DNA sequence: CTGAAAGCGCTAACAG
DNA sequence: CTGTTAGCGCTTTCAG
């Protein structure tokens, strides 16, 4: 910038103003500055600007995992609005570990980012790290996986309702003993889905609602093993609602291995945006979340919080509904109908 | 930091050194500084540091898309090494648009990042924007989708070989008229796969190698439409190699719609890390890239470039092999054997 | 409309 | 071992 100023025999102050299109600079010099800037292909040092302005034009997205259709679509949604606003997006992965999430958020306290979008890990049972961030006046918005009981904005989907719908769907298609596979009893979102599921079981007076919730934790292998045990056990279910994508994949894989036929012996529904659902064997019934929209809306909300300093905007809850898309995996079977 | 210094009645200089664990500070004061720092929960302003040190501890990852298994796994690989090094990861999406890629890379020139990992868009036919970045001494590593003919490090897979293998696999399983679906004739990686495919056709003296390469561009709907045309045309193929994940999904979807049975009438192979491949209908034969490893290796290479200023390290090419995993979609069929 | 100067928070060279 | 000081590149008063 000094060079630019020298080149044009102007002061750095003037150049700075010209580049930021200040009204107190003549159009003439603005043009000249712009020209020589691009000629010397000069670009503003973002960190110097950040230092002065105390804003980084950067947001953080904290998620448990990217290799999951829901989250990657959500990132697309987030990115689309960040791009429009000229913001940069830092991605952090907690890999479902609380300790990772903690250290990630502590990084976000340092002024590195102007706001945080977060989907909490399944291990998170304590919100100190989140509250600390909020105390530093960093705008935060939860998307999808919230932490309950905080005064923090969130963009979620109608989990309870969908849980309810998933159970009634299975029951009305003939299941007598449906179960719900959860990934964590501390995850609000999972609990809401499970509660809806249990409520439906209670209403229909089917099975024991409490026994119908099964928590699947651990590595992929451990989960596969748990599911195999479940499906070969004596009280084996005839219907499964998987709370997340990867559980359904395990169910399919295991069923294939041990020759359980879907939907004849076992009906399956999953909460997921899995693109390949219609071409699976058999096509998989999904409760499809508006993943892109959730990301987009959460980002828009965050920017509201970043732009206006009215933090009270921030008890906001936006619920975007999911839809149950019925496919073969949950269909009633001919020979079972009678 | 000034406050910290006042609190401890030390100078800012000393505090700074203490925090960065300089050898010229007594362990005693270091401990005190650390303590009060965490008590006041002070964190270093990263942008002030960046400004002084001329390094941002941040890398950029530029990719065409996140909602693709290959790329999300690659991000995992990248993130894993960035985290270990204490680096932050900015994600930029080109959405396969050259114009986006250009503006993204121009952002990277400003010193915002210490290095760039990039997988080019399918539209990219010109490398000015990449060269400009290189001229600014920003370390760059290509991963997966490279731009050919530049002196830039890359981590790729054995595309030619796999293209060759895919064709011979189809042919030896009975295909007389296999085709290769490309997404771009300007994409090195696609061309290598296609070249391998053509070479095999030539060696086996099957069909016209040149006519066997079909470019599928445009939106999802346009691609579906193209594929439908292909599969209902008079010279319809009996084998397809899809160069990327989403093309295979189109093929499956369309085949399902128009009742083409896989593998009896049409055998399919895809270059992809698709997790659901084994549970598709039918299970899909894949050429599975080591996506995580590619991301990880590319990041490691980038950090070599960032840490040593020996830029000549940078003509390096690392090839990590993919494997063909045979599943039902490409199997020879009983009644066709005779 | 343009220039001079102070300072954002931190680091590093140099003195003590 | 600790303090002082200059300056990273930019923005923003305040004067001219």
mmCIF file with all atom_site columns, C-alpha atoms in Angstrom, chain A residues 103-282:
data_model
loop_
_atom_site.group_PDB
_atom_site.id
_atom_site.type_symbol
_atom_site.label_atom_id
_atom_site.label_alt_id
_atom_site.label_comp_id
_atom_site.label_asym_id
_atom_site.label_entity_id
_atom_site.label_seq_id
_atom_site.pdbx_PDB_ins_code
_atom_site.Cartn_x
_atom_site.Cartn_y
_atom_site.Cartn_z
_atom_site.occupancy
_atom_site.B_iso_or_equiv
_atom_site.pdbx_formal_charge
_atom_site.auth_seq_id
_atom_site.auth_comp_id
_atom_site.auth_asym_id
_atom_site.auth_atom_id
_atom_site.pdbx_PDB_model_num
ATOM 1   C CA . UNK A 1 103 ? -10.651 -26.963 22.083 1.00 0.00 ? 103 UNK A CA 1
ATOM 2   C CA . UNK A 1 104 ? -12.215 -25.875 18.831 1.00 0.00 ? 104 UNK A CA 1
ATOM 3   C CA . UNK A 1 105 ? -14.531 -23.461 20.573 1.00 0.00 ? 105 UNK A CA 1
ATOM 4   C CA . UNK A 1 106 ? -11.769 -22.071 22.691 1.00 0.00 ? 106 UNK A CA 1
ATOM 5   C CA . UNK A 1 107 ? -9.995  -21.164 19.460 1.00 0.00 ? 107 UNK A CA 1
ATOM 6   C CA . UNK A 1 108 ? -13.092 -19.304 18.412 1.00 0.00 ? 108 UNK A CA 1
ATOM 7   C CA . UNK A 1 109 ? -12.901 -17.057 21.469 1.00 0.00 ? 109 UNK A CA 1
ATOM 8   C CA . UNK A 1 110 ? -9.786  -15.336 20.299 1.00 0.00 ? 110 UNK A CA 1
ATOM 9   C CA . UNK A 1 111 ? -11.519 -13.100 17.802 1.00 0.00 ? 111 UNK A CA 1
ATOM 10  C CA . UNK A 1 112 ? -10.518 -15.341 14.973 1.00 0.00 ? 112 UNK A CA 1
ATOM 11  C CA . UNK A 1 113 ? -14.119 -15.527 13.817 1.00 0.00 ? 113 UNK A CA 1
ATOM 12  C CA . UNK A 1 114 ? -17.086 -13.206 13.856 1.00 0.00 ? 114 UNK A CA 1
ATOM 13  C CA . UNK A 1 115 ? -19.569 -15.983 14.527 1.00 0.00 ? 115 UNK A CA 1
ATOM 14  C CA . UNK A 1 116 ? -19.988 -19.693 15.005 1.00 0.00 ? 116 UNK A CA 1
ATOM 15  C CA . UNK A 1 117 ? -22.387 -22.221 13.541 1.00 0.00 ? 117 UNK A CA 1
ATOM 16  C CA . UNK A 1 118 ? -22.364 -25.425 15.487 1.00 0.00 ? 118 UNK A CA 1
ATOM 17  C CA . UNK A 1 119 ? -23.879 -28.874 15.515 1.00 0.00 ? 119 UNK A CA 1
ATOM 18  C CA . UNK A 1 120 ? -22.789 -30.421 18.780 1.00 0.00 ? 120 UNK A CA 1
ATOM 19  C CA . UNK A 1 121 ? -21.055 -33.756 19.170 1.00 0.00 ? 121 UNK A CA 1
ATOM 20  C CA . UNK A 1 122 ? -22.938 -36.733 20.550 1.00 0.00 ? 122 UNK A CA 1
ATOM 21  C CA . UNK A 1 123 ? -20.698 -36.698 23.597 1.00 0.00 ? 123 UNK A CA 1
ATOM 22  C CA . UNK A 1 124 ? -21.511 -33.163 24.628 1.00 0.00 ? 124 UNK A CA 1
ATOM 23  C CA . UNK A 1 125 ? -23.317 -33.071 27.958 1.00 0.00 ? 125 UNK A CA 1
ATOM 24  C CA . UNK A 1 126 ? -21.887 -29.889 29.328 1.00 0.00 ? 126 UNK A CA 1
ATOM 25  C CA . UNK A 1 127 ? -22.202 -26.432 27.818 1.00 0.00 ? 127 UNK A CA 1
ATOM 26  C CA . UNK A 1 128 ? -19.486 -24.489 29.604 1.00 0.00 ? 128 UNK A CA 1
ATOM 27  C CA . UNK A 1 129 ? -17.434 -24.155 26.463 1.00 0.00 ? 129 UNK A CA 1
ATOM 28  C CA . UNK A 1 130 ? -20.426 -22.823 24.575 1.00 0.00 ? 130 UNK A CA 1
ATOM 29  C CA . UNK A 1 131 ? -21.396 -20.375 27.287 1.00 0.00 ? 131 UNK A CA 1
ATOM 30  C CA . UNK A 1 132 ? -17.872 -19.093 27.498 1.00 0.00 ? 132 UNK A CA 1
ATOM 31  C CA . UNK A 1 133 ? -17.990 -18.306 23.824 1.00 0.00 ? 133 UNK A CA 1
ATOM 32  C CA . UNK A 1 134 ? -21.283 -16.532 24.251 1.00 0.00 ? 134 UNK A CA 1
ATOM 33  C CA . UNK A 1 135 ? -19.880 -14.459 27.100 1.00 0.00 ? 135 UNK A CA 1
ATOM 34  C CA . UNK A 1 136 ? -17.234 -13.187 24.741 1.00 0.00 ? 136 UNK A CA 1
ATOM 35  C CA . UNK A 1 137 ? -20.082 -11.889 22.604 1.00 0.00 ? 137 UNK A CA 1
ATOM 36  C CA . UNK A 1 138 ? -19.437 -14.230 19.763 1.00 0.00 ? 138 UNK A CA 1
ATOM 37  C CA . UNK A 1 139 ? -22.738 -14.761 17.945 1.00 0.00 ? 139 UNK A CA 1
ATOM 38  C CA . UNK A 1 140 ? -23.663 -18.447 17.869 1.00 0.00 ? 140 UNK A CA 1
ATOM 39  C CA . UNK A 1 141 ? -26.343 -20.385 16.052 1.00 0.00 ? 141 UNK A CA 1
ATOM 40  C CA . UNK A 1 142 ? -27.031 -24.068 16.471 1.00 0.00 ? 142 UNK A CA 1
ATOM 41  C CA . UNK A 1 143 ? -28.077 -25.998 13.430 1.00 0.00 ? 143 UNK A CA 1
ATOM 42  C CA . UNK A 1 144 ? -29.617 -29.436 13.569 1.00 0.00 ? 144 UNK A CA 1
ATOM 43  C CA . UNK A 1 145 ? -27.918 -30.684 16.708 1.00 0.00 ? 145 UNK A CA 1
ATOM 44  C CA . UNK A 1 146 ? -28.577 -28.149 19.405 1.00 0.00 ? 146 UNK A CA 1
ATOM 45  C CA . UNK A 1 147 ? -27.693 -28.121 23.063 1.00 0.00 ? 147 UNK A CA 1
ATOM 46  C CA . UNK A 1 148 ? -30.917 -27.693 24.976 1.00 0.00 ? 148 UNK A CA 1
ATOM 47  C CA . UNK A 1 149 ? -31.693 -25.138 27.600 1.00 0.00 ? 149 UNK A CA 1
ATOM 48  C CA . UNK A 1 150 ? -29.463 -22.325 26.433 1.00 0.00 ? 150 UNK A CA 1
ATOM 49  C CA . UNK A 1 151 ? -30.514 -18.937 25.177 1.00 0.00 ? 151 UNK A CA 1
ATOM 50  C CA . UNK A 1 152 ? -28.992 -19.451 21.813 1.00 0.00 ? 152 UNK A CA 1
ATOM 51  C CA . UNK A 1 153 ? -30.601 -19.266 18.406 1.00 0.00 ? 153 UNK A CA 1
ATOM 52  C CA . UNK A 1 154 ? -31.213 -22.501 16.592 1.00 0.00 ? 154 UNK A CA 1
ATOM 53  C CA . UNK A 1 155 ? -32.374 -23.860 13.298 1.00 0.00 ? 155 UNK A CA 1
ATOM 54  C CA . UNK A 1 156 ? -33.790 -27.319 13.659 1.00 0.00 ? 156 UNK A CA 1
ATOM 55  C CA . UNK A 1 157 ? -36.311 -29.642 12.161 1.00 0.00 ? 157 UNK A CA 1
ATOM 56  C CA . UNK A 1 158 ? -39.546 -31.092 13.564 1.00 0.00 ? 158 UNK A CA 1
ATOM 57  C CA . UNK A 1 159 ? -37.892 -34.039 15.236 1.00 0.00 ? 159 UNK A CA 1
ATOM 58  C CA . UNK A 1 160 ? -40.606 -35.011 17.655 1.00 0.00 ? 160 UNK A CA 1
ATOM 59  C CA . UNK A 1 161 ? -43.255 -35.042 14.986 1.00 0.00 ? 161 UNK A CA 1
ATOM 60  C CA . UNK A 1 162 ? -41.089 -37.059 12.645 1.00 0.00 ? 162 UNK A CA 1
ATOM 61  C CA . UNK A 1 163 ? -40.282 -39.543 15.362 1.00 0.00 ? 163 UNK A CA 1
ATOM 62  C CA . UNK A 1 164 ? -43.968 -39.939 15.932 1.00 0.00 ? 164 UNK A CA 1
ATOM 63  C CA . UNK A 1 165 ? -44.649 -40.289 12.236 1.00 0.00 ? 165 UNK A CA 1
ATOM 64  C CA . UNK A 1 166 ? -41.919 -42.879 11.800 1.00 0.00 ? 166 UNK A CA 1
ATOM 65  C CA . UNK A 1 167 ? -43.433 -45.112 14.467 1.00 0.00 ? 167 UNK A CA 1
ATOM 66  C CA . UNK A 1 168 ? -47.008 -44.809 13.243 1.00 0.00 ? 168 UNK A CA 1
ATOM 67  C CA . UNK A 1 169 ? -45.837 -45.500 9.747  1.00 0.00 ? 169 UNK A CA 1
ATOM 68  C CA . UNK A 1 170 ? -44.131 -48.710 10.821 1.00 0.00 ? 170 UNK A CA 1
ATOM 69  C CA . UNK A 1 171 ? -47.043 -49.787 12.965 1.00 0.00 ? 171 UNK A CA 1
ATOM 70  C CA . UNK A 1 172 ? -49.645 -49.171 10.328 1.00 0.00 ? 172 UNK A CA 1
ATOM 71  C CA . UNK A 1 173 ? -47.524 -51.158 7.920  1.00 0.00 ? 173 UNK A CA 1
ATOM 72  C CA . UNK A 1 174 ? -47.636 -54.126 10.212 1.00 0.00 ? 174 UNK A CA 1
ATOM 73  C CA . UNK A 1 175 ? -44.795 -53.875 12.723 1.00 0.00 ? 175 UNK A CA 1
ATOM 74  C CA . UNK A 1 176 ? -45.473 -55.298 16.168 1.00 0.00 ? 176 UNK A CA 1
ATOM 75  C CA . UNK A 1 177 ? -42.099 -54.665 17.674 1.00 0.00 ? 177 UNK A CA 1
ATOM 76  C CA . UNK A 1 178 ? -40.411 -51.597 16.264 1.00 0.00 ? 178 UNK A CA 1
ATOM 77  C CA . UNK A 1 179 ? -37.273 -50.146 17.804 1.00 0.00 ? 179 UNK A CA 1
ATOM 78  C CA . UNK A 1 180 ? -35.517 -46.812 17.565 1.00 0.00 ? 180 UNK A CA 1
ATOM 79  C CA . UNK A 1 181 ? -31.748 -46.679 17.189 1.00 0.00 ? 181 UNK A CA 1
ATOM 80  C CA . UNK A 1 182 ? -30.283 -43.632 18.897 1.00 0.00 ? 182 UNK A CA 1
ATOM 81  C CA . UNK A 1 183 ? -26.690 -42.508 18.807 1.00 0.00 ? 183 UNK A CA 1
ATOM 82  C CA . UNK A 1 184 ? -26.728 -40.708 22.114 1.00 0.00 ? 184 UNK A CA 1
ATOM 83  C CA . UNK A 1 185 ? -29.074 -40.185 24.986 1.00 0.00 ? 185 UNK A CA 1
ATOM 84  C CA . UNK A 1 186 ? -27.573 -36.785 25.600 1.00 0.00 ? 186 UNK A CA 1
ATOM 85  C CA . UNK A 1 187 ? -28.324 -35.433 22.167 1.00 0.00 ? 187 UNK A CA 1
ATOM 86  C CA . UNK A 1 188 ? -31.450 -33.299 22.190 1.00 0.00 ? 188 UNK A CA 1
ATOM 87  C CA . UNK A 1 189 ? -32.242 -34.000 18.616 1.00 0.00 ? 189 UNK A CA 1
ATOM 88  C CA . UNK A 1 190 ? -32.033 -37.764 19.110 1.00 0.00 ? 190 UNK A CA 1
ATOM 89  C CA . UNK A 1 191 ? -34.135 -37.580 22.212 1.00 0.00 ? 191 UNK A CA 1
ATOM 90  C CA . UNK A 1 192 ? -36.831 -35.619 20.460 1.00 0.00 ? 192 UNK A CA 1
ATOM 91  C CA . UNK A 1 193 ? -36.970 -38.146 17.700 1.00 0.00 ? 193 UNK A CA 1
ATOM 92  C CA . UNK A 1 194 ? -37.026 -40.917 20.286 1.00 0.00 ? 194 UNK A CA 1
ATOM 93  C CA . UNK A 1 195 ? -39.723 -39.185 22.336 1.00 0.00 ? 195 UNK A CA 1
ATOM 94  C CA . UNK A 1 196 ? -41.944 -38.864 19.331 1.00 0.00 ? 196 UNK A CA 1
ATOM 95  C CA . UNK A 1 197 ? -41.353 -42.499 18.602 1.00 0.00 ? 197 UNK A CA 1
ATOM 96  C CA . UNK A 1 198 ? -42.187 -43.523 22.148 1.00 0.00 ? 198 UNK A CA 1
ATOM 97  C CA . UNK A 1 199 ? -45.293 -41.344 22.216 1.00 0.00 ? 199 UNK A CA 1
ATOM 98  C CA . UNK A 1 200 ? -46.618 -43.113 19.164 1.00 0.00 ? 200 UNK A CA 1
ATOM 99  C CA . UNK A 1 201 ? -45.947 -46.511 20.699 1.00 0.00 ? 201 UNK A CA 1
ATOM 100 C CA . UNK A 1 202 ? -47.795 -45.465 23.792 1.00 0.00 ? 202 UNK A CA 1
ATOM 101 C CA . UNK A 1 203 ? -50.751 -44.108 21.816 1.00 0.00 ? 203 UNK A CA 1
ATOM 102 C CA . UNK A 1 204 ? -50.999 -47.280 19.806 1.00 0.00 ? 204 UNK A CA 1
ATOM 103 C CA . UNK A 1 205 ? -50.369 -49.387 22.879 1.00 0.00 ? 205 UNK A CA 1
ATOM 104 C CA . UNK A 1 206 ? -47.694 -51.367 21.154 1.00 0.00 ? 206 UNK A CA 1
ATOM 105 C CA . UNK A 1 207 ? -44.690 -52.900 22.888 1.00 0.00 ? 207 UNK A CA 1
ATOM 106 C CA . UNK A 1 208 ? -42.889 -51.263 25.778 1.00 0.00 ? 208 UNK A CA 1
ATOM 107 C CA . UNK A 1 209 ? -41.869 -47.772 24.691 1.00 0.00 ? 209 UNK A CA 1
ATOM 108 C CA . UNK A 1 210 ? -38.954 -47.608 27.101 1.00 0.00 ? 210 UNK A CA 1
ATOM 109 C CA . UNK A 1 211 ? -37.381 -50.819 25.849 1.00 0.00 ? 211 UNK A CA 1
ATOM 110 C CA . UNK A 1 212 ? -37.773 -49.723 22.275 1.00 0.00 ? 212 UNK A CA 1
ATOM 111 C CA . UNK A 1 213 ? -34.981 -47.138 22.410 1.00 0.00 ? 213 UNK A CA 1
ATOM 112 C CA . UNK A 1 214 ? -31.575 -48.615 21.784 1.00 0.00 ? 214 UNK A CA 1
ATOM 113 C CA . UNK A 1 215 ? -28.405 -46.623 21.966 1.00 0.00 ? 215 UNK A CA 1
ATOM 114 C CA . UNK A 1 216 ? -25.681 -47.470 19.455 1.00 0.00 ? 216 UNK A CA 1
ATOM 115 C CA . UNK A 1 217 ? -22.313 -46.015 20.279 1.00 0.00 ? 217 UNK A CA 1
ATOM 116 C CA . UNK A 1 218 ? -18.760 -46.571 19.321 1.00 0.00 ? 218 UNK A CA 1
ATOM 117 C CA . UNK A 1 219 ? -16.848 -47.232 16.152 1.00 0.00 ? 219 UNK A CA 1
ATOM 118 C CA . UNK A 1 220 ? -18.422 -48.471 12.969 1.00 0.00 ? 220 UNK A CA 1
ATOM 119 C CA . UNK A 1 221 ? -17.374 -52.009 13.819 1.00 0.00 ? 221 UNK A CA 1
ATOM 120 C CA . UNK A 1 222 ? -18.812 -51.838 17.295 1.00 0.00 ? 222 UNK A CA 1
ATOM 121 C CA . UNK A 1 223 ? -22.081 -50.530 15.939 1.00 0.00 ? 223 UNK A CA 1
ATOM 122 C CA . UNK A 1 224 ? -22.241 -53.263 13.298 1.00 0.00 ? 224 UNK A CA 1
ATOM 123 C CA . UNK A 1 225 ? -21.704 -55.787 16.011 1.00 0.00 ? 225 UNK A CA 1
ATOM 124 C CA . UNK A 1 226 ? -24.406 -54.319 18.235 1.00 0.00 ? 226 UNK A CA 1
ATOM 125 C CA . UNK A 1 227 ? -26.868 -54.344 15.392 1.00 0.00 ? 227 UNK A CA 1
ATOM 126 C CA . UNK A 1 228 ? -25.998 -57.889 14.489 1.00 0.00 ? 228 UNK A CA 1
ATOM 127 C CA . UNK A 1 229 ? -26.668 -58.920 18.062 1.00 0.00 ? 229 UNK A CA 1
ATOM 128 C CA . UNK A 1 230 ? -29.946 -57.087 18.024 1.00 0.00 ? 230 UNK A CA 1
ATOM 129 C CA . UNK A 1 231 ? -31.083 -58.715 14.800 1.00 0.00 ? 231 UNK A CA 1
ATOM 130 C CA . UNK A 1 232 ? -30.103 -62.206 15.838 1.00 0.00 ? 232 UNK A CA 1
ATOM 131 C CA . UNK A 1 233 ? -31.367 -61.928 19.424 1.00 0.00 ? 233 UNK A CA 1
ATOM 132 C CA . UNK A 1 234 ? -34.486 -63.590 20.672 1.00 0.00 ? 234 UNK A CA 1
ATOM 133 C CA . UNK A 1 235 ? -36.525 -60.411 20.925 1.00 0.00 ? 235 UNK A CA 1
ATOM 134 C CA . UNK A 1 236 ? -35.538 -59.281 17.528 1.00 0.00 ? 236 UNK A CA 1
ATOM 135 C CA . UNK A 1 237 ? -37.439 -56.301 16.147 1.00 0.00 ? 237 UNK A CA 1
ATOM 136 C CA . UNK A 1 238 ? -39.533 -56.288 13.002 1.00 0.00 ? 238 UNK A CA 1
ATOM 137 C CA . UNK A 1 239 ? -39.061 -52.578 12.414 1.00 0.00 ? 239 UNK A CA 1
ATOM 138 C CA . UNK A 1 240 ? -36.196 -50.143 12.840 1.00 0.00 ? 240 UNK A CA 1
ATOM 139 C CA . UNK A 1 241 ? -36.006 -46.389 12.840 1.00 0.00 ? 241 UNK A CA 1
ATOM 140 C CA . UNK A 1 242 ? -32.421 -45.282 12.465 1.00 0.00 ? 242 UNK A CA 1
ATOM 141 C CA . UNK A 1 243 ? -31.746 -41.839 13.854 1.00 0.00 ? 243 UNK A CA 1
ATOM 142 C CA . UNK A 1 244 ? -28.847 -41.117 11.557 1.00 0.00 ? 244 UNK A CA 1
ATOM 143 C CA . UNK A 1 245 ? -27.509 -42.140 8.178  1.00 0.00 ? 245 UNK A CA 1
ATOM 144 C CA . UNK A 1 246 ? -24.731 -44.429 9.246  1.00 0.00 ? 246 UNK A CA 1
ATOM 145 C CA . UNK A 1 247 ? -26.945 -46.563 11.461 1.00 0.00 ? 247 UNK A CA 1
ATOM 146 C CA . UNK A 1 248 ? -29.169 -47.379 8.511  1.00 0.00 ? 248 UNK A CA 1
ATOM 147 C CA . UNK A 1 249 ? -26.142 -48.362 6.507  1.00 0.00 ? 249 UNK A CA 1
ATOM 148 C CA . UNK A 1 250 ? -25.131 -50.736 9.253  1.00 0.00 ? 250 UNK A CA 1
ATOM 149 C CA . UNK A 1 251 ? -28.611 -52.209 9.350  1.00 0.00 ? 251 UNK A CA 1
ATOM 150 C CA . UNK A 1 252 ? -28.558 -52.833 5.617  1.00 0.00 ? 252 UNK A CA 1
ATOM 151 C CA . UNK A 1 253 ? -25.103 -54.298 5.666  1.00 0.00 ? 253 UNK A CA 1
ATOM 152 C CA . UNK A 1 254 ? -25.815 -56.603 8.558  1.00 0.00 ? 254 UNK A CA 1
ATOM 153 C CA . UNK A 1 255 ? -29.186 -57.667 7.168  1.00 0.00 ? 255 UNK A CA 1
ATOM 154 C CA . UNK A 1 256 ? -27.485 -58.570 3.945  1.00 0.00 ? 256 UNK A CA 1
ATOM 155 C CA . UNK A 1 257 ? -24.867 -60.608 5.759  1.00 0.00 ? 257 UNK A CA 1
ATOM 156 C CA . UNK A 1 258 ? -27.249 -62.598 7.894  1.00 0.00 ? 258 UNK A CA 1
ATOM 157 C CA . UNK A 1 259 ? -29.956 -62.856 5.281  1.00 0.00 ? 259 UNK A CA 1
ATOM 158 C CA . UNK A 1 260 ? -32.717 -60.884 6.841  1.00 0.00 ? 260 UNK A CA 1
ATOM 159 C CA . UNK A 1 261 ? -35.013 -59.680 4.130  1.00 0.00 ? 261 UNK A CA 1
ATOM 160 C CA . UNK A 1 262 ? -36.155 -56.075 4.102  1.00 0.00 ? 262 UNK A CA 1
ATOM 161 C CA . UNK A 1 263 ? -39.054 -55.272 4.276  1.00 0.00 ? 263 UNK A CA 1
ATOM 162 C CA . UNK A 1 264 ? -40.518 -58.751 4.687  1.00 0.00 ? 264 UNK A CA 1
ATOM 163 C CA . UNK A 1 265 ? -38.835 -59.525 7.999  1.00 0.00 ? 265 UNK A CA 1
ATOM 164 C CA . UNK A 1 266 ? -37.652 -56.103 8.951  1.00 0.00 ? 266 UNK A CA 1
ATOM 165 C CA . UNK A 1 267 ? -38.898 -52.666 7.942  1.00 0.00 ? 267 UNK A CA 1
ATOM 166 C CA . UNK A 1 268 ? -36.466 -49.773 7.995  1.00 0.00 ? 268 UNK A CA 1
ATOM 167 C CA . UNK A 1 269 ? -36.763 -46.010 8.100  1.00 0.00 ? 269 UNK A CA 1
ATOM 168 C CA . UNK A 1 270 ? -33.912 -43.569 8.478  1.00 0.00 ? 270 UNK A CA 1
ATOM 169 C CA . UNK A 1 271 ? -33.544 -39.900 9.331  1.00 0.00 ? 271 UNK A CA 1
ATOM 170 C CA . UNK A 1 272 ? -31.273 -38.910 6.503  1.00 0.00 ? 272 UNK A CA 1
ATOM 171 C CA . UNK A 1 273 ? -30.754 -37.018 3.285  1.00 0.00 ? 273 UNK A CA 1
ATOM 172 C CA . UNK A 1 274 ? -28.983 -39.974 1.725  1.00 0.00 ? 274 UNK A CA 1
ATOM 173 C CA . UNK A 1 275 ? -28.913 -39.386 -1.992 1.00 0.00 ? 275 UNK A CA 1
ATOM 174 C CA . UNK A 1 276 ? -28.646 -43.044 -2.816 1.00 0.00 ? 276 UNK A CA 1
ATOM 175 C CA . UNK A 1 277 ? -31.764 -43.985 -0.839 1.00 0.00 ? 277 UNK A CA 1
ATOM 176 C CA . UNK A 1 278 ? -33.886 -44.592 -3.965 1.00 0.00 ? 278 UNK A CA 1
ATOM 177 C CA . UNK A 1 279 ? -31.359 -46.922 -5.538 1.00 0.00 ? 279 UNK A CA 1
ATOM 178 C CA . UNK A 1 280 ? -30.565 -49.030 -2.519 1.00 0.00 ? 280 UNK A CA 1
ATOM 179 C CA . UNK A 1 281 ? -31.637 -52.631 -2.212 1.00 0.00 ? 281 UNK A CA 1
ATOM 180 C CA . UNK A 1 282 ? -34.400 -52.193 -1.352 1.00 0.00 ? 282 UNK A CA 1
#
